[in-house]
Coordinates of C-alpha atoms and ligand atoms in Angstrom, one line a residue:
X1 CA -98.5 68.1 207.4
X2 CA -97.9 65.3 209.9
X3 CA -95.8 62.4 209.3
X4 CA -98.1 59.7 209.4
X5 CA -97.5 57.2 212.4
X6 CA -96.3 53.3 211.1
X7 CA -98.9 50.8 211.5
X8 CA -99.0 48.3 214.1
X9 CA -98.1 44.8 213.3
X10 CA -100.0 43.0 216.5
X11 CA -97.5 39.9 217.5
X12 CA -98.8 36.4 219.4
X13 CA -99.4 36.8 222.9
X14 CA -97.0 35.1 225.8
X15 CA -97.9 33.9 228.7
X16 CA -94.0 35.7 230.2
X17 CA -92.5 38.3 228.3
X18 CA -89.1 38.8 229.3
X19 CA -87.0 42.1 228.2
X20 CA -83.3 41.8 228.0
X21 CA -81.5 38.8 227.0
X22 CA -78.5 39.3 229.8
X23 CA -78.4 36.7 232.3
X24 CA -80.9 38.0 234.5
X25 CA -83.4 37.9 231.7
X26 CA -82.2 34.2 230.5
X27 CA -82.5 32.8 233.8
X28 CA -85.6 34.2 234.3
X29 CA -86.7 32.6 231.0
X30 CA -85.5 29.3 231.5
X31 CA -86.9 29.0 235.1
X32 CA -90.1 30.2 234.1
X33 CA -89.8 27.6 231.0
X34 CA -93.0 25.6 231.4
X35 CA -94.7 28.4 230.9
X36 CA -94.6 30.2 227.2
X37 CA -91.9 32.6 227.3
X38 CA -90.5 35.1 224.8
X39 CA -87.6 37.1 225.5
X40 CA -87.2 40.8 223.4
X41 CA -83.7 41.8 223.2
X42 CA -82.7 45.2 221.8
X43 CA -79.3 43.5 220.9
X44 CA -78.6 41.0 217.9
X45 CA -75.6 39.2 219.9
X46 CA -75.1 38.1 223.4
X47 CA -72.0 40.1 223.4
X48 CA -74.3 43.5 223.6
X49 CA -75.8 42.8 226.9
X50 CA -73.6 43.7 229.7
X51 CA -73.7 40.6 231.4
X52 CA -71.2 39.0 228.6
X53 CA -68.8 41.7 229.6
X54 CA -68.3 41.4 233.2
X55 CA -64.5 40.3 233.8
X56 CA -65.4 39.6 237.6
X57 CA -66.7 36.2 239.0
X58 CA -69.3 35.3 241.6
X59 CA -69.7 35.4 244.4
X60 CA -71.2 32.2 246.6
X61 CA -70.2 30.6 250.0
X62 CA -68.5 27.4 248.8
X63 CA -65.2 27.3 250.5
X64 CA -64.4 25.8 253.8
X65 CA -64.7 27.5 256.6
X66 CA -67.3 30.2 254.8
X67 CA -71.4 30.2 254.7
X68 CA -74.2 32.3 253.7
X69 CA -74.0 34.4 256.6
X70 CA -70.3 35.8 256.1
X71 CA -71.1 36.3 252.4
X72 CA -74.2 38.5 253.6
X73 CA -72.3 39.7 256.2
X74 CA -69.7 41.3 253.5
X75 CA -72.4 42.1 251.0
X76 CA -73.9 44.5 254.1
X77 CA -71.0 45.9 254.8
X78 CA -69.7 47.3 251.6
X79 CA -73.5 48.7 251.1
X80 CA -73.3 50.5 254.4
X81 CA -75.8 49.5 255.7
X82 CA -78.7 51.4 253.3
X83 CA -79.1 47.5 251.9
X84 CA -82.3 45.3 252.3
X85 CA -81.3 42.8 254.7
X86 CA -84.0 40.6 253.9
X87 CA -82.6 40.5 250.0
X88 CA -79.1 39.8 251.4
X89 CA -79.8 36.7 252.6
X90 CA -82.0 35.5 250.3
X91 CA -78.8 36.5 247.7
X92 CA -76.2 34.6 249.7
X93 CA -78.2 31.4 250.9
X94 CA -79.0 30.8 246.9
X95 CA -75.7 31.5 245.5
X96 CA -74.0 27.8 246.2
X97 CA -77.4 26.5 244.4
X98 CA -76.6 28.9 241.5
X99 CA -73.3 27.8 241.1
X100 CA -74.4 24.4 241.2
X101 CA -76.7 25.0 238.2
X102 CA -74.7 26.7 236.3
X103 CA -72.5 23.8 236.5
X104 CA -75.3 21.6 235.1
X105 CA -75.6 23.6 232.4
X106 CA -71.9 23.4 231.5
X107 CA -70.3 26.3 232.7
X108 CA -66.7 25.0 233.2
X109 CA -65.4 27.3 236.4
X110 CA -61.4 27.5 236.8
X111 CA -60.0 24.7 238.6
X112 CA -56.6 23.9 240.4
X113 CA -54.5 21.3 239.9
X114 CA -56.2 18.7 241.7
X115 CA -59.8 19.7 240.0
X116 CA -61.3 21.7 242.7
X117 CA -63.1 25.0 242.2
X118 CA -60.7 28.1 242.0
X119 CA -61.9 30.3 244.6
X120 CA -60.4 33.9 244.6
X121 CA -61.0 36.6 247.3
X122 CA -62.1 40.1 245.9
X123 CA -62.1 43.6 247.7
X124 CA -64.5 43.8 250.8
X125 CA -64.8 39.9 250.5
X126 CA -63.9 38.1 253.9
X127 CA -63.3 34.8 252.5
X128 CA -62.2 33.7 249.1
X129 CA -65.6 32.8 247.5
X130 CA -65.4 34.0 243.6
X131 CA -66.0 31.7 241.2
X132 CA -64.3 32.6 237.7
X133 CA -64.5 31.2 234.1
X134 CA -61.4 31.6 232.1
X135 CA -60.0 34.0 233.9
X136 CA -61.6 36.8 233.4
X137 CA -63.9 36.0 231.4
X138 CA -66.7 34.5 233.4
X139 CA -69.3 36.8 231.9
X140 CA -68.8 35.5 228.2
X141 CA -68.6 32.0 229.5
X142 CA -72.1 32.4 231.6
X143 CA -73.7 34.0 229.1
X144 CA -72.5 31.5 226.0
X145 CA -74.0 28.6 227.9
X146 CA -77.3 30.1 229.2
X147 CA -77.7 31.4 225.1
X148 CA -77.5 27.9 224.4
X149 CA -79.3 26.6 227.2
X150 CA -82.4 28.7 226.0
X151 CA -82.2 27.6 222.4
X152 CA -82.7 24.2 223.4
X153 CA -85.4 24.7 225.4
X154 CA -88.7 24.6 223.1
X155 CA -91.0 27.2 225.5
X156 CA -88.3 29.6 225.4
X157 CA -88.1 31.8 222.3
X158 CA -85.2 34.7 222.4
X159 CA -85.8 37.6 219.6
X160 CA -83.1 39.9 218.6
X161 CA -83.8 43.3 217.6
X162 CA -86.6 44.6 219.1
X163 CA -86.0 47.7 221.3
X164 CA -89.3 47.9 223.6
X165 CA -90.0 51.4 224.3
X166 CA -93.5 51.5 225.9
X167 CA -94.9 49.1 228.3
X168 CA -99.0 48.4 227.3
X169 CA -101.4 48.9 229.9
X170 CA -105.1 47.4 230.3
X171 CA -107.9 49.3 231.3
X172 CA -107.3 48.2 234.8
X173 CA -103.5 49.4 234.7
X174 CA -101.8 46.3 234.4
X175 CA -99.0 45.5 232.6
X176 CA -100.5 43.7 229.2
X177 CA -97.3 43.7 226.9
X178 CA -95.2 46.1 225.1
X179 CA -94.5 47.9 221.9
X180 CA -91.1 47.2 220.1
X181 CA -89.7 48.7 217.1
X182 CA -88.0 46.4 215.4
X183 CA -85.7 48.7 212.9
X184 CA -88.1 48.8 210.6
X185 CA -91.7 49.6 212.5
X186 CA -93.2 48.9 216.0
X187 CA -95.1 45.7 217.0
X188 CA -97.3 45.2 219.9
X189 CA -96.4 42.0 221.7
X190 CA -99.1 41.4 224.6
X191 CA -98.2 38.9 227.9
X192 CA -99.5 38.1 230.6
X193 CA -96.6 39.6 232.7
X194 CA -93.6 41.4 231.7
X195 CA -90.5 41.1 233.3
X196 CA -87.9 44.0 232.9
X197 CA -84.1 42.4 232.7
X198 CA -82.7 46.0 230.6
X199 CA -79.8 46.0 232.9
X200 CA -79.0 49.2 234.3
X201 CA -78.1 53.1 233.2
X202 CA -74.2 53.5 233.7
X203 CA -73.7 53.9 229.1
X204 CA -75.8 57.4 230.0
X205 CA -72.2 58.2 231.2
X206 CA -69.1 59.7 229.1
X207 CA -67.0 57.1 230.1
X208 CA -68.7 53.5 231.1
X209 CA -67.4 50.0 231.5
X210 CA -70.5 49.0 229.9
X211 CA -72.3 48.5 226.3
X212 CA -74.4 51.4 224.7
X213 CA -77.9 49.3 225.5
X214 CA -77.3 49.7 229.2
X215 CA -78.4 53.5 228.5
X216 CA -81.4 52.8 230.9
X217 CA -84.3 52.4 228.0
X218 CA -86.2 49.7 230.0
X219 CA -85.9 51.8 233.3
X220 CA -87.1 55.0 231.2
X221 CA -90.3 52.8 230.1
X222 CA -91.1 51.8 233.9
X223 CA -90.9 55.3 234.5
X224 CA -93.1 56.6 231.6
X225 CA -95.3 53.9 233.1
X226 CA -96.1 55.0 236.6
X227 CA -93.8 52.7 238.0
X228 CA -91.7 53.9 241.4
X229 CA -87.9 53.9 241.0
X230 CA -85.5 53.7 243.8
X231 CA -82.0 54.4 244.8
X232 CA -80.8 55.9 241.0
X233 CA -77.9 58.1 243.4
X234 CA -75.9 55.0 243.6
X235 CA -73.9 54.7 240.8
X236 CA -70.8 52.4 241.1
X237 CA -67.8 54.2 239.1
X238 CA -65.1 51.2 238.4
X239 CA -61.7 53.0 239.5
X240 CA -59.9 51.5 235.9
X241 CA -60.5 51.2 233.0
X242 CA -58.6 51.6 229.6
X243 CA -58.1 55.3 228.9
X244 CA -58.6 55.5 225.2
X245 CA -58.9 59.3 223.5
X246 CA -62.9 58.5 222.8
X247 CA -66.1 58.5 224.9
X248 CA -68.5 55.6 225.4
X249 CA -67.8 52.1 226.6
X250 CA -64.2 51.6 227.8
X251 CA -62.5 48.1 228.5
X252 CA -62.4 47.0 231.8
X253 CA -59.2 46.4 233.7
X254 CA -60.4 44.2 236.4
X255 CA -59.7 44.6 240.1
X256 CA -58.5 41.4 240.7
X257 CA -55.4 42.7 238.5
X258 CA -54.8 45.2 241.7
X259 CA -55.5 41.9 243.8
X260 CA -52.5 40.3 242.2
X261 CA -50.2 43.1 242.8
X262 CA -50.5 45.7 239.9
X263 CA -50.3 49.5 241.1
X264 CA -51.6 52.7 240.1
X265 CA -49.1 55.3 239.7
X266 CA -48.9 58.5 238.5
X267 CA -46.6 60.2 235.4
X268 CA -43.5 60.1 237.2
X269 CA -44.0 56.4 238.4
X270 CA -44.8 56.8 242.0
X271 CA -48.1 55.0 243.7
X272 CA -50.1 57.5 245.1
X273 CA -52.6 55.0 247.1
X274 CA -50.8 54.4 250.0
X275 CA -51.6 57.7 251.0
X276 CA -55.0 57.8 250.4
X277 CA -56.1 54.9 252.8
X278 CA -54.1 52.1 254.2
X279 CA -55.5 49.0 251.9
X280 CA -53.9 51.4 249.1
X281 CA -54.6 49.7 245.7
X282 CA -57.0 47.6 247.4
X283 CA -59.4 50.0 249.0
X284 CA -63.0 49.9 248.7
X285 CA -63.8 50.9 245.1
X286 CA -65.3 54.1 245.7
X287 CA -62.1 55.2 247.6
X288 CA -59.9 54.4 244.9
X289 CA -62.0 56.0 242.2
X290 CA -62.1 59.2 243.8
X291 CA -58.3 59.4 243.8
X292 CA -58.2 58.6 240.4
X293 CA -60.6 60.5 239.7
X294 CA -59.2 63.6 241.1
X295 CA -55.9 63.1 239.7
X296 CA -57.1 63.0 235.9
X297 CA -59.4 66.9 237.3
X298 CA -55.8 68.0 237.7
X299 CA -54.5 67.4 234.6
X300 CA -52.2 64.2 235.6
X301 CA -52.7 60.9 233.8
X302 CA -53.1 57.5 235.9
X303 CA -51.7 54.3 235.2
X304 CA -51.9 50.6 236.2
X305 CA -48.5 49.3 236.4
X306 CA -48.8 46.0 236.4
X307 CA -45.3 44.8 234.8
X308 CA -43.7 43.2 238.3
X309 CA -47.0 41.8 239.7
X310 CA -47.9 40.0 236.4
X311 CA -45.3 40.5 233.8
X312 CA -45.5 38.0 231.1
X313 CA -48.1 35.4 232.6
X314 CA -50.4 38.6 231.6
X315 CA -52.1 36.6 228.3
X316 CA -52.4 33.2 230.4
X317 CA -53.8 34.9 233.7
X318 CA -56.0 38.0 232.1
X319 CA -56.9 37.1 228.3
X320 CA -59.6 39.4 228.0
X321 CA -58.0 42.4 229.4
X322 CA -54.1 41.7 227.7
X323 CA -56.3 41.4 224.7
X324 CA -58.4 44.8 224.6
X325 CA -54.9 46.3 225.5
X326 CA -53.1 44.8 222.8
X327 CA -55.9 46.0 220.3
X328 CA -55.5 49.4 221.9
X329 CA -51.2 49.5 221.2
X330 CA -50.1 48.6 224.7
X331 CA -48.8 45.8 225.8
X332 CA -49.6 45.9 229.8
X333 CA -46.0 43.1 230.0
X334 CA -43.7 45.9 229.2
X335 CA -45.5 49.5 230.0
X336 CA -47.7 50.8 232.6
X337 CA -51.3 51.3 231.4
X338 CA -53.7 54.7 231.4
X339 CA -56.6 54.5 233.5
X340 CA -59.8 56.1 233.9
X341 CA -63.1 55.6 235.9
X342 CA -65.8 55.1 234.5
X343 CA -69.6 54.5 235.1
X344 CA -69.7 50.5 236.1
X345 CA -73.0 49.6 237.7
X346 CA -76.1 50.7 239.2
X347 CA -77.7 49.8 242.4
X348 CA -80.9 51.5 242.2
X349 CA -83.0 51.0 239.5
X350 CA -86.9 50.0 238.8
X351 CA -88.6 49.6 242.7
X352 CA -89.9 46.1 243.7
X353 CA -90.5 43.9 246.7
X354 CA -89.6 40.9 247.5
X355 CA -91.1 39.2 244.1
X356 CA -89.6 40.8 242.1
X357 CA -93.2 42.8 241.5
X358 CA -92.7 47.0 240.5
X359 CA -95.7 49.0 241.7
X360 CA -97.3 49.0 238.4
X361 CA -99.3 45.3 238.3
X362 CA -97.9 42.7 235.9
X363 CA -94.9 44.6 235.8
X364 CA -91.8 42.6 237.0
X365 CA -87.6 43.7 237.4
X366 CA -84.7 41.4 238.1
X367 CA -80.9 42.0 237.4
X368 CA -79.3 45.5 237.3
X369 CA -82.6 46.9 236.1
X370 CA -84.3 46.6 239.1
X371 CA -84.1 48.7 242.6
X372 CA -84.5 45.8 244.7
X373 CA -82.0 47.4 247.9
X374 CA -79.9 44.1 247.7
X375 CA -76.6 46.5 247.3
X376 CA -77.8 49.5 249.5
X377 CA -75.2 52.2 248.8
X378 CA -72.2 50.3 247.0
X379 CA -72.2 46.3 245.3
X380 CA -69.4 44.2 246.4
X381 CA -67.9 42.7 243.6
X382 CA -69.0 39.7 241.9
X383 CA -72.3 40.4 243.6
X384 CA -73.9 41.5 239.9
X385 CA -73.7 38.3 238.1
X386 CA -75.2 36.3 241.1
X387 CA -77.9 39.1 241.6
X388 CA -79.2 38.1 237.9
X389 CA -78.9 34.4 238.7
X390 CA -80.6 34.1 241.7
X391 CA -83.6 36.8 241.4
X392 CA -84.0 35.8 237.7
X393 CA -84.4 32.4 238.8
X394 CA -86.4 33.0 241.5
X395 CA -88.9 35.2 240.0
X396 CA -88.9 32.4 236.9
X397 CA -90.0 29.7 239.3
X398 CA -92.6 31.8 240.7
X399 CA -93.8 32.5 237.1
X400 CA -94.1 29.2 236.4
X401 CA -96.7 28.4 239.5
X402 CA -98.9 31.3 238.2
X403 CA -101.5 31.3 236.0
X404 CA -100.8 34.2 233.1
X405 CA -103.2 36.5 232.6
X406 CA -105.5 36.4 229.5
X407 CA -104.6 38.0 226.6
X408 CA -107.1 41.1 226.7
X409 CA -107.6 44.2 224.8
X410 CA -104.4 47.0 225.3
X411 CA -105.0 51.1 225.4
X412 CA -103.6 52.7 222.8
X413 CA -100.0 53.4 222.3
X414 CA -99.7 57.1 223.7
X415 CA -95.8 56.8 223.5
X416 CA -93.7 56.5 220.3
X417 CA -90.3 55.1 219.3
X418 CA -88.2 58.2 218.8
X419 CA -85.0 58.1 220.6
X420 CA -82.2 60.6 221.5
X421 CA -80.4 62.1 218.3
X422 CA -76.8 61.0 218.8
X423 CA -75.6 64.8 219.9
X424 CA -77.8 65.3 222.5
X425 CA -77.3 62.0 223.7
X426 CA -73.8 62.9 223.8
X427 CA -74.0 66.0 225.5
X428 CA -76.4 64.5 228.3
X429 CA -73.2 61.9 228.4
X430 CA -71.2 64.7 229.2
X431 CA -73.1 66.7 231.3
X432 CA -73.4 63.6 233.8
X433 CA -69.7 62.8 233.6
X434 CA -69.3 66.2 235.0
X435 CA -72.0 67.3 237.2
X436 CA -73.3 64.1 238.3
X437 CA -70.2 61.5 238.3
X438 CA -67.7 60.8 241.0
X439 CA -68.3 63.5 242.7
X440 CA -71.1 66.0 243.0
X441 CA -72.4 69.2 244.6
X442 CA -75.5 70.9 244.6
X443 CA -73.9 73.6 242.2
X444 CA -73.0 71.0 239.4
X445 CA -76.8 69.0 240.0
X446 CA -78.5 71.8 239.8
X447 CA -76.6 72.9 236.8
X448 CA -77.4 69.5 235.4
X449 CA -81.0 69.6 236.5
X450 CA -81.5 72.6 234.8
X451 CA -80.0 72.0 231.4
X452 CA -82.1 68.1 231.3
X453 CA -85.3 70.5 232.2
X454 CA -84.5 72.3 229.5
X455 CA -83.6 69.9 226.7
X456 CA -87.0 67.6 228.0
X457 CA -88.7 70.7 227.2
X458 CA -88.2 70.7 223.6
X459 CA -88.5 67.1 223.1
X460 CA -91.7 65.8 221.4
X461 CA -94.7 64.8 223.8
X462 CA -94.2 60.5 224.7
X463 CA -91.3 60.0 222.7
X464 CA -88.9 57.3 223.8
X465 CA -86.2 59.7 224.0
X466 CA -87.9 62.5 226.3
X467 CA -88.6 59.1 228.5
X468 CA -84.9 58.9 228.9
X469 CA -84.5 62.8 230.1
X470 CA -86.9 62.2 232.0
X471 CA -84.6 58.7 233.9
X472 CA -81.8 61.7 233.6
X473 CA -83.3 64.2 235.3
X474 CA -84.7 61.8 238.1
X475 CA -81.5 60.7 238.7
X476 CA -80.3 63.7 238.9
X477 CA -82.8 64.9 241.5
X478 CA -81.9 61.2 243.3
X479 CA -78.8 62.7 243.6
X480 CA -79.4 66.5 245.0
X481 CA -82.0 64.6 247.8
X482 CA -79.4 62.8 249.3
X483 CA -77.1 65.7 250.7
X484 CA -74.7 63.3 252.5
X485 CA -71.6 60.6 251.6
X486 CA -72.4 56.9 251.7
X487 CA -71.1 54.4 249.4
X488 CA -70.9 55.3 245.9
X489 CA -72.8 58.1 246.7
X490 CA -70.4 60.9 247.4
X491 CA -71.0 64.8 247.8
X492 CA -68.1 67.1 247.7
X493 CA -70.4 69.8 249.8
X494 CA -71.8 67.4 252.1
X495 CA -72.0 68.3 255.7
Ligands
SIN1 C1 -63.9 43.8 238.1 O1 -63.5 42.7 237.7 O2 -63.1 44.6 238.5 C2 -65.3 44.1 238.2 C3 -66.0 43.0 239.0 C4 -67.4 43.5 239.5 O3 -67.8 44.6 239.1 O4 -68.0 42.8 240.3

């Protein structure tokens, strides 16, 4: 006998549906604001997007001396090139306008003594140009004020607890909604465009920097969809964070902690960096996670040492990070710190042009959920925050000028809410980690390929679960296509 599916509850149309509540999603929502806007988040606190975790600033062409073009300039070069030019600009020339509005909104950036903005210079970055908000914890601070931002605004209503897991289509294949479960049942919620803001796929990983939601669900949908993905082979691993004995998300240990002098060193105490390239510590990202990376394969623990460099201004100059350390039993003042990489960001994601538009009609990506080429092969830092602000904005504003579409009549749900049980979603954690992670060869991929073939096959037919396989195993084959190093994207058997 069948279990019998749950009934539908049918929910009031909007005229933007927005999915994700990150900041790509709320400034979507609030730019788009005279227009009826709901916004779906899986989460039920702001804390479980990624966006309130991010330790790094932004990014924007504020300082003296600097302008757009350097910031693009930068933002090309750490993506070697494979980036869409066109994107970079628009990125750059908006982000002193972004910062500007955040400001509005009263995001209070770090100041110096006479009141000026704090501007620190990151890896790759030419000029100091990063904004932060206490310290290093610019993320929380952006996403408290845009929370509360959107629950003043009356046209924007934010819903927590709703996981959509199937996009509905029209008869003419466009984008009409989707279905949500809610914990309870599913709910169809029709729009007249849908805007993916999911945030990207890095908590498919073992070891991540980022919250279990950013498991690539909204990506999986666009898929199941018809939508075109691009560039899922970059996958930014972050060189450290926190070493704990268990799997899943990991606190970050920010980079700017290597930008004030801390240094990774092995068991016996000794840097290993300045060997590996001659920025050491402060090599492009990639670099050092590969040296870390292939430390830990060898059986030898890594640590951040960061006693002389910071010392015991640690809790005034990194709050977030002496505090997940503290929680953890060390205290980063008075002992060297074990590091891992881990899965950080994505640069590919769901395809779309210069709107902001997928290939699927009324279908719309901003933030780390969409493939948009901005980053080509590798983000520079404090690049991810701005990406939400600016496309989410931009793709808000151009919401706004167009007229919805009319609520019309949806095709049946052919998909169902039935995710991954929590082993196999473990061992497909695993099995990335280490055949599809920092490094890869066509032996591990295809290993990989194989075994996601394998478990998709016993899956049941359109459930959201074999929908995330599915993301798996095209990321995977992103990965075996591109059979040379660039960026993130580094193959151990490449010519
Ligand atoms: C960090 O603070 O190390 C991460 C910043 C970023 O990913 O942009």
């Amino acid at each position: 006998m069948s279990t019998p599916r749950p009934a539908v509850v049918e929910r009031p149309y909007s005229e933007v549906l927005v999915i994700g509540a990150g900041v790509a999603g709320l400034a979507t929502a609030l730019a788009a604001a005279p227009r009826r806007v709901r916004v779906l988040t899986a989460g039920r606190t702001p804390e479980q997007a990624a966006s309130a975790w991010a330790q790094g600033g932004i990014a924007a062409a504020i300082g003296s001396g600097d302008d757009p073009d350097q910031h693009a300039a930068d933002t090309l070069a750490a993506g070697q090139g494979r980036n869409d030019a066109a994107a970079v600009r628009r990125l750059a020339a908006a982000a002193p306008d972004a910062i500007d509005w955040l400001q509005q909104l009263g995001v209070r950036f770090d100041r110096d003594a006479r009141g000026a903005l704090l501007l620190g210079r990151e890896a790759a970055h030419g000029r100091a140009r990063i904004v932060h908000a206490g310290g290093d914890a610019t993320g929380a601070e952006v996403m408290g004020v845009l929370a509360r931002a959107a629950a003043r605004e009356a046209r924007v209503q934010v819903l927590a607890g709703h996981r959509a897991f199937a996009l509905a289509r029209n008869a003419q294949g466009r984008a009409a909604g989707v279905w949500a479960w809610n914990g309870q049942g599913i709910e169809r919620w029709p729009a007249g465009a849908v805007v993916l803001a999911t945030g990207g796929y890095a908590a498919l990983y073992r070891y991540t920097t980022n919250p279990p939601g950013s498991d690539g669900t909204g990506i999986a949908l666009a898929l199941a969809a018809g939508a075109a993905l691009a560039d899922l082979e970059f996958v930014q691993f972050h060189p450290t964070a926190l070493a704990l004995p268990g799997d899943g998300q990991l606190p970050l240990l920010t980079e700017a902690l290597r930008g004030a002098g801390a240094v990774l060193v092995d068991a016996r105490g000794e840097r290993f960096m300045p060997a590996v390239h001659p920025l050491a510590e402060l090599a492009p990202r990639d670099v050092v996670a590969r040296a870390v990376a292939a430390r830990r394969l060898a059986g030898e623990p890594v640590f951040l040492d960061a006693r002389a460099a910071v010392g015991a201004a640690f809790p005034q100059r990194f709050p977030t990070v002496y505090a997940a350390c503290r929680r953890a039993g060390f205290d980063p003042r008075e002992q060297p710190i074990p590091v891992t990489p881990a899965a950080h960001y994505c640069m590919g994601g769901v395809r779309v042009d210069a709107r902001a538009r997928s290939t699927v009609p009324g279908l719309y990506a901003v933030g780390e959920a969409a493939g948009t080429g901005v980053h080509g092969a590798n983000r520079l830092a404090s690049n991810s925050l701005l990406e939400g602000l600016v496309f989410g904005r931009a793709l808000g504003r151009q919401l706004a000028e167009t007229p919805p579409s009319p609520p019309g009549d949806a095709l049946p749900c052919a998909r169902r809410y039935a995710p991954l049980d929590a082993a196999l979603r473990a061992a497909l954690a695993e099995l990335l980690w280490t055949r599809a992670g920092v490094m890869r060869d066509e032996f591990g991929l295809a290993q990989a390929a194989a075994r996601i073939a394998a478990w998709r096959d016993a899956q049941l037919p359109g459930a959201s679960g074999a929908d995330l396989l599915d993301l798996a195993a095209a990321l995977v084959a992103a990965m075996r296509a591109r059979r040379e190093c660039v960026g993130a994207h580094w193959r151990r058997d490449a010519a």
